[in-house]
Amino acid sequence: MVYFLVFIHIVVCLFLIGVVLLQQGKSADLAGAFGGQGSQTAFGPRGAANLLTKLTTYAAILFMLLSIALTILLSRASGDHSVLSGTPTTQSAPKK
């Protein structure tokens, strides 16, 4: 089960990287190159979300859910819950 989730996680990571790299930047038009206020300014008007933005959102949500699921599965699979659980402890009595 863990190997399957890791495989799906890697596929989602690569898909998310590809979708983000395919998107157009906020100031990619000609007016943005010269400092003009184009239609896609940082705090200006926004158009409807296109397919790439929706795919990015869904891929990011799936990435986060898979990360949480893998963290929970791997923490339950390992018996040690502490970094110091394998080290021997020595107790000494306080000096009187």
Coordinates of N, CA, C and O in Angstrom, one line a residue:
M1 N 0.8 -1.2 0.0 CA 0.0 0.0 0.0 C 0.9 1.3 0.0 O 0.6 2.2 -0.7
V2 N 1.9 1.2 0.8 CA 2.8 2.4 0.9 C 3.5 2.6 -0.5 O 3.7 3.8 -0.9
Y3 N 4.0 1.5 -1.1 CA 4.7 1.7 -2.4 C 3.7 2.3 -3.4 O 4.2 3.1 -4.3
F4 N 2.5 1.8 -3.4 CA 1.5 2.4 -4.4 C 1.3 3.9 -4.1 O 1.3 4.7 -5.1
L5 N 1.2 4.3 -2.9 CA 1.0 5.7 -2.6 C 2.2 6.5 -2.9 O 2.1 7.7 -3.3
V6 N 3.4 5.9 -2.7 CA 4.6 6.7 -3.1 C 4.7 6.8 -4.6 O 5.0 7.9 -5.1
F7 N 4.3 5.8 -5.3 CA 4.2 5.9 -6.8 C 3.3 7.0 -7.3 O 3.6 7.8 -8.1
I8 N 2.1 7.0 -6.7 CA 1.1 8.0 -7.0 C 1.6 9.4 -6.6 O 1.4 10.4 -7.4
H9 N 2.2 9.5 -5.5 CA 2.8 10.8 -5.0 C 3.8 11.3 -6.0 O 3.8 12.5 -6.3
I10 N 4.7 10.5 -6.5 CA 5.7 10.9 -7.5 C 5.0 11.3 -8.8 O 5.4 12.4 -9.4
V11 N 4.0 10.6 -9.2 CA 3.3 11.0 -10.5 C 2.6 12.3 -10.3 O 2.7 13.2 -11.2
V12 N 2.0 12.6 -9.1 CA 1.3 13.8 -8.8 C 2.4 15.0 -8.8 O 2.1 16.1 -9.3
C13 N 3.5 14.7 -8.2 CA 4.6 15.7 -8.1 C 5.0 16.1 -9.5 O 5.2 17.3 -9.8
L14 N 5.3 15.2 -10.4 CA 5.7 15.5 -11.7 C 4.6 16.2 -12.5 O 4.9 17.1 -13.3
F15 N 3.4 15.8 -12.3 CA 2.3 16.5 -13.0 C 2.1 17.9 -12.5 O 1.9 18.8 -13.3
L16 N 2.3 18.1 -11.2 CA 2.2 19.5 -10.6 C 3.3 20.4 -11.2 O 3.1 21.5 -11.5
I17 N 4.5 19.8 -11.3 CA 5.6 20.6 -11.8 C 5.3 21.0 -13.3 O 5.5 22.2 -13.7
G18 N 4.8 20.0 -14.0 CA 4.5 20.3 -15.4 C 3.4 21.3 -15.6 O 3.5 22.2 -16.5
V19 N 2.4 21.2 -14.8 CA 1.3 22.2 -14.9 C 1.7 23.6 -14.5 O 1.3 24.6 -15.2
V20 N 2.5 23.7 -13.5 CA 2.9 25.0 -13.1 C 3.8 25.6 -14.1 O 3.7 26.8 -14.4
L21 N 4.7 24.8 -14.7 CA 5.6 25.4 -15.7 C 4.9 25.8 -17.0 O 5.3 26.6 -17.8
L22 N 3.7 25.2 -17.3 CA 3.0 25.5 -18.5 C 2.1 26.8 -18.4 O 1.7 27.3 -19.4
Q23 N 1.9 27.2 -17.2 CA 1.1 28.4 -16.9 C 1.8 29.7 -17.4 O 3.0 29.8 -17.3
Q24 N 0.9 30.6 -17.8 CA 1.4 31.9 -18.2 C 1.6 32.8 -16.9 O 0.8 32.7 -16.0
G25 N 2.7 33.6 -16.9 CA 3.0 34.4 -15.8 C 2.0 35.5 -15.6 O 1.2 35.8 -16.6
K26 N 2.0 36.2 -14.5 CA 1.1 37.3 -14.3 C 1.4 38.5 -15.2 O 0.5 39.2 -15.6
S27 N 2.6 38.8 -15.5 CA 3.0 39.9 -16.3 C 3.7 39.5 -17.6 O 4.7 40.0 -18.0
A28 N 3.1 38.5 -18.2 CA 3.8 38.0 -19.4 C 3.4 38.7 -20.7 O 4.0 38.4 -21.7
D29 N 2.4 39.6 -20.7 CA 2.1 40.3 -21.9 C 3.0 41.5 -22.1 O 3.9 41.7 -21.4
L30 N 2.8 42.1 -23.2 CA 3.8 43.2 -23.7 C 3.7 44.4 -22.7 O 4.7 45.0 -22.5
A31 N 2.6 44.7 -22.2 CA 2.4 45.9 -21.3 C 3.2 45.6 -20.0 O 3.7 46.5 -19.4
G32 N 3.3 44.4 -19.5 CA 4.0 44.0 -18.3 C 5.5 44.2 -18.5 O 6.2 44.4 -17.5
A33 N 6.0 44.1 -19.7 CA 7.4 44.2 -19.9 C 7.9 45.6 -19.7 O 9.0 45.9 -19.4
F34 N 7.0 46.6 -19.9 CA 7.3 48.0 -19.8 C 6.7 48.7 -18.6 O 6.7 49.9 -18.5
G35 N 6.2 47.9 -17.7 CA 5.7 48.5 -16.5 C 4.3 48.9 -16.6 O 3.8 49.6 -15.6
G36 N 3.6 48.6 -17.6 CA 2.2 49.0 -17.8 C 1.2 48.2 -16.9 O 1.6 47.1 -16.5
Q37 N 0.0 48.7 -16.8 CA -1.0 48.0 -16.0 C -1.8 47.1 -17.0 O -2.8 47.6 -17.5
G38 N -1.4 45.9 -17.2 CA -2.1 45.0 -18.1 C -3.3 44.5 -17.5 O -3.7 44.8 -16.3
S39 N -4.0 43.6 -18.2 CA -5.2 43.0 -17.6 C -4.9 41.9 -16.6 O -5.8 41.5 -15.9
Q40 N -3.7 41.5 -16.5 CA -3.3 40.4 -15.5 C -2.3 40.9 -14.5 O -1.3 40.4 -14.2
T41 N -2.7 42.1 -13.9 CA -1.8 42.6 -12.8 C -1.9 41.8 -11.6 O -2.9 41.0 -11.4
A42 N -1.0 42.0 -10.6 CA -1.0 41.3 -9.4 C -2.3 41.5 -8.6 O -2.9 40.5 -8.1
F43 N -2.8 42.7 -8.4 CA -4.0 43.0 -7.7 C -5.1 43.5 -8.5 O -6.0 44.1 -8.0
G44 N -5.0 43.4 -9.8 CA -6.0 43.9 -10.7 C -7.1 42.9 -11.0 O -7.2 41.9 -10.3
P45 N -7.8 43.2 -12.1 CA -8.9 42.2 -12.4 C -8.4 40.9 -12.8 O -7.3 40.8 -13.5
R46 N -9.1 39.9 -12.4 CA -8.8 38.5 -12.8 C -9.9 37.9 -13.6 O -11.1 38.1 -13.4
G47 N -9.5 37.1 -14.6 CA -10.5 36.4 -15.4 C -10.9 35.1 -14.7 O -10.5 34.8 -13.6
A48 N -11.8 34.4 -15.4 CA -12.2 33.1 -14.8 C -11.0 32.1 -14.8 O -10.1 32.2 -15.7
A49 N -11.0 31.2 -13.9 CA -10.0 30.2 -13.8 C -10.0 29.3 -15.0 O -11.1 28.7 -15.3
N50 N -8.9 29.2 -15.7 CA -8.9 28.3 -16.9 C -8.6 26.9 -16.4 O -8.4 26.6 -15.3
L51 N -8.4 26.0 -17.4 CA -8.2 24.6 -17.1 C -6.9 24.3 -16.3 O -6.8 23.5 -15.4
L52 N -5.8 25.1 -16.7 CA -4.5 24.9 -16.0 C -4.6 25.3 -14.6 O -4.0 24.6 -13.7
T53 N -5.3 26.3 -14.2 CA -5.4 26.8 -12.8 C -6.2 25.7 -12.0 O -5.9 25.5 -10.9
K54 N -7.2 25.2 -12.6 CA -8.0 24.2 -11.9 C -7.2 22.9 -11.7 O -7.2 22.3 -10.6
L55 N -6.4 22.5 -12.7 CA -5.6 21.3 -12.6 C -4.5 21.5 -11.5 O -4.2 20.6 -10.8
T56 N -4.0 22.8 -11.5 CA -3.0 23.1 -10.5 C -3.6 23.0 -9.1 O -3.0 22.4 -8.2
T57 N -4.8 23.5 -8.9 CA -5.4 23.4 -7.6 C -5.7 22.0 -7.2 O -5.4 21.6 -6.0
Y58 N -6.3 21.2 -8.1 CA -6.6 19.8 -7.7 C -5.3 19.0 -7.5 O -5.2 18.2 -6.6
A59 N -4.2 19.2 -8.3 CA -3.0 18.5 -8.1 C -2.3 18.9 -6.7 O -1.8 18.1 -6.0
A60 N -2.4 20.2 -6.4 CA -1.9 20.6 -5.1 C -2.6 20.0 -3.9 O -2.0 19.6 -2.9
I61 N -4.0 20.0 -4.0 CA -4.7 19.3 -2.9 C -4.4 17.9 -2.8 O -4.2 17.3 -1.7
L62 N -4.3 17.2 -3.9 CA -4.0 15.8 -3.9 C -2.6 15.5 -3.4 O -2.3 14.6 -2.6
F63 N -1.6 16.4 -3.7 CA -0.3 16.3 -3.2 C -0.2 16.5 -1.7 O 0.4 15.7 -1.0
M64 N -1.0 17.4 -1.1 CA -1.0 17.6 0.3 C -1.7 16.5 1.0 O -1.2 16.0 2.1
L65 N -2.8 16.0 0.5 CA -3.4 14.8 1.1 C -2.6 13.6 1.1 O -2.5 12.8 2.1
L66 N -1.9 13.3 0.0 CA -1.0 12.2 -0.1 C 0.2 12.3 0.8 O 0.7 11.4 1.4
S67 N 0.7 13.5 1.0 CA 1.8 13.8 1.9 C 1.4 13.5 3.4 O 2.1 12.8 4.1
I68 N 0.2 13.9 3.7 CA -0.3 13.6 5.1 C -0.6 12.2 5.3 O -0.2 11.6 6.3
A69 N -1.2 11.5 4.3 CA -1.4 10.1 4.4 C -0.2 9.3 4.5 O -0.1 8.3 5.3
L70 N 0.8 9.6 3.7 CA 2.1 8.9 3.8 C 2.8 9.1 5.1 O 3.4 8.2 5.7
T71 N 2.7 10.3 5.7 CA 3.3 10.6 7.0 C 2.6 9.7 8.0 O 3.3 9.1 8.9
I72 N 1.3 9.7 8.0 CA 0.6 8.9 9.0 C 0.9 7.4 8.8 O 1.1 6.7 9.8
L73 N 0.9 6.9 7.6 CA 1.1 5.5 7.4 C 2.6 5.1 7.8 O 2.8 4.0 8.4
L74 N 3.5 5.9 7.5 CA 4.9 5.6 7.8 C 5.2 5.7 9.3 O 6.0 5.0 9.9
S75 N 4.5 6.6 10.0 CA 4.7 6.8 11.4 C 4.0 5.6 12.2 O 4.6 5.2 13.2
R76 N 2.9 5.1 11.7 CA 2.3 3.9 12.3 C 3.1 2.6 12.0 O 3.1 1.7 12.8
A77 N 3.8 2.6 10.9 CA 4.5 1.4 10.5 C 5.7 1.2 11.3 O 6.1 0.1 11.7
S78 N 6.4 2.3 11.7 CA 7.6 2.1 12.5 C 7.2 2.1 13.9 O 6.4 2.8 14.4
G79 N 7.9 1.2 14.7 CA 7.6 1.0 16.1 C 8.2 2.1 16.9 O 7.7 2.4 18.0
D80 N 9.3 2.7 16.5 CA 10.0 3.7 17.3 C 9.3 5.1 17.0 O 9.1 5.4 15.8
H81 N 8.9 5.7 18.0 CA 8.3 7.0 17.8 C 9.1 8.2 18.3 O 8.7 9.3 18.4
S82 N 10.4 7.9 18.6 CA 11.3 8.9 19.1 C 12.6 8.7 18.5 O 13.0 7.6 18.2
V83 N 13.4 9.8 18.4 CA 14.7 9.7 17.8 C 15.6 9.0 18.9 O 16.5 8.3 18.5
L84 N 15.4 9.2 20.1 CA 16.2 8.7 21.2 C 15.8 7.4 21.7 O 16.3 6.9 22.7
S85 N 14.8 6.7 21.1 CA 14.3 5.4 21.6 C 15.3 4.3 21.5 O 15.2 3.3 22.3
G86 N 16.3 4.4 20.7 CA 17.3 3.3 20.5 C 18.5 3.5 21.4 O 19.4 2.6 21.5
T87 N 18.7 4.6 22.1 CA 19.9 4.9 22.9 C 19.7 4.4 24.3 O 18.6 4.6 24.9
P88 N 20.7 3.8 24.9 CA 20.5 3.4 26.3 C 20.6 4.6 27.2 O 21.3 5.5 27.0
T89 N 19.8 4.5 28.2 CA 19.8 5.6 29.2 C 20.6 5.1 30.5 O 20.5 4.0 30.9
T90 N 21.3 6.0 31.0 CA 22.0 5.8 32.3 C 21.6 6.8 33.3 O 21.6 8.0 33.0
Q91 N 21.2 6.3 34.4 CA 20.8 7.2 35.5 C 21.8 7.2 36.6 O 22.3 6.1 37.0
S92 N 22.2 8.3 37.1 CA 23.1 8.4 38.2 C 22.5 9.1 39.3 O 21.7 10.0 39.1
A93 N 22.8 8.7 40.5 CA 22.2 9.3 41.7 C 22.9 10.6 41.9 O 24.1 10.8 41.7
P94 N 22.2 11.6 42.4 CA 22.8 12.9 42.7 C 23.8 12.8 43.8 O 23.7 12.0 44.8
K95 N 24.8 13.6 43.8 CA 25.9 13.5 44.8 C 25.4 14.2 46.0 O 24.9 15.3 46.0
K96 N 25.7 13.6 47.2 CA 25.2 14.1 48.4 C 26.3 14.9 49.1 O 27.4 14.7 49.1

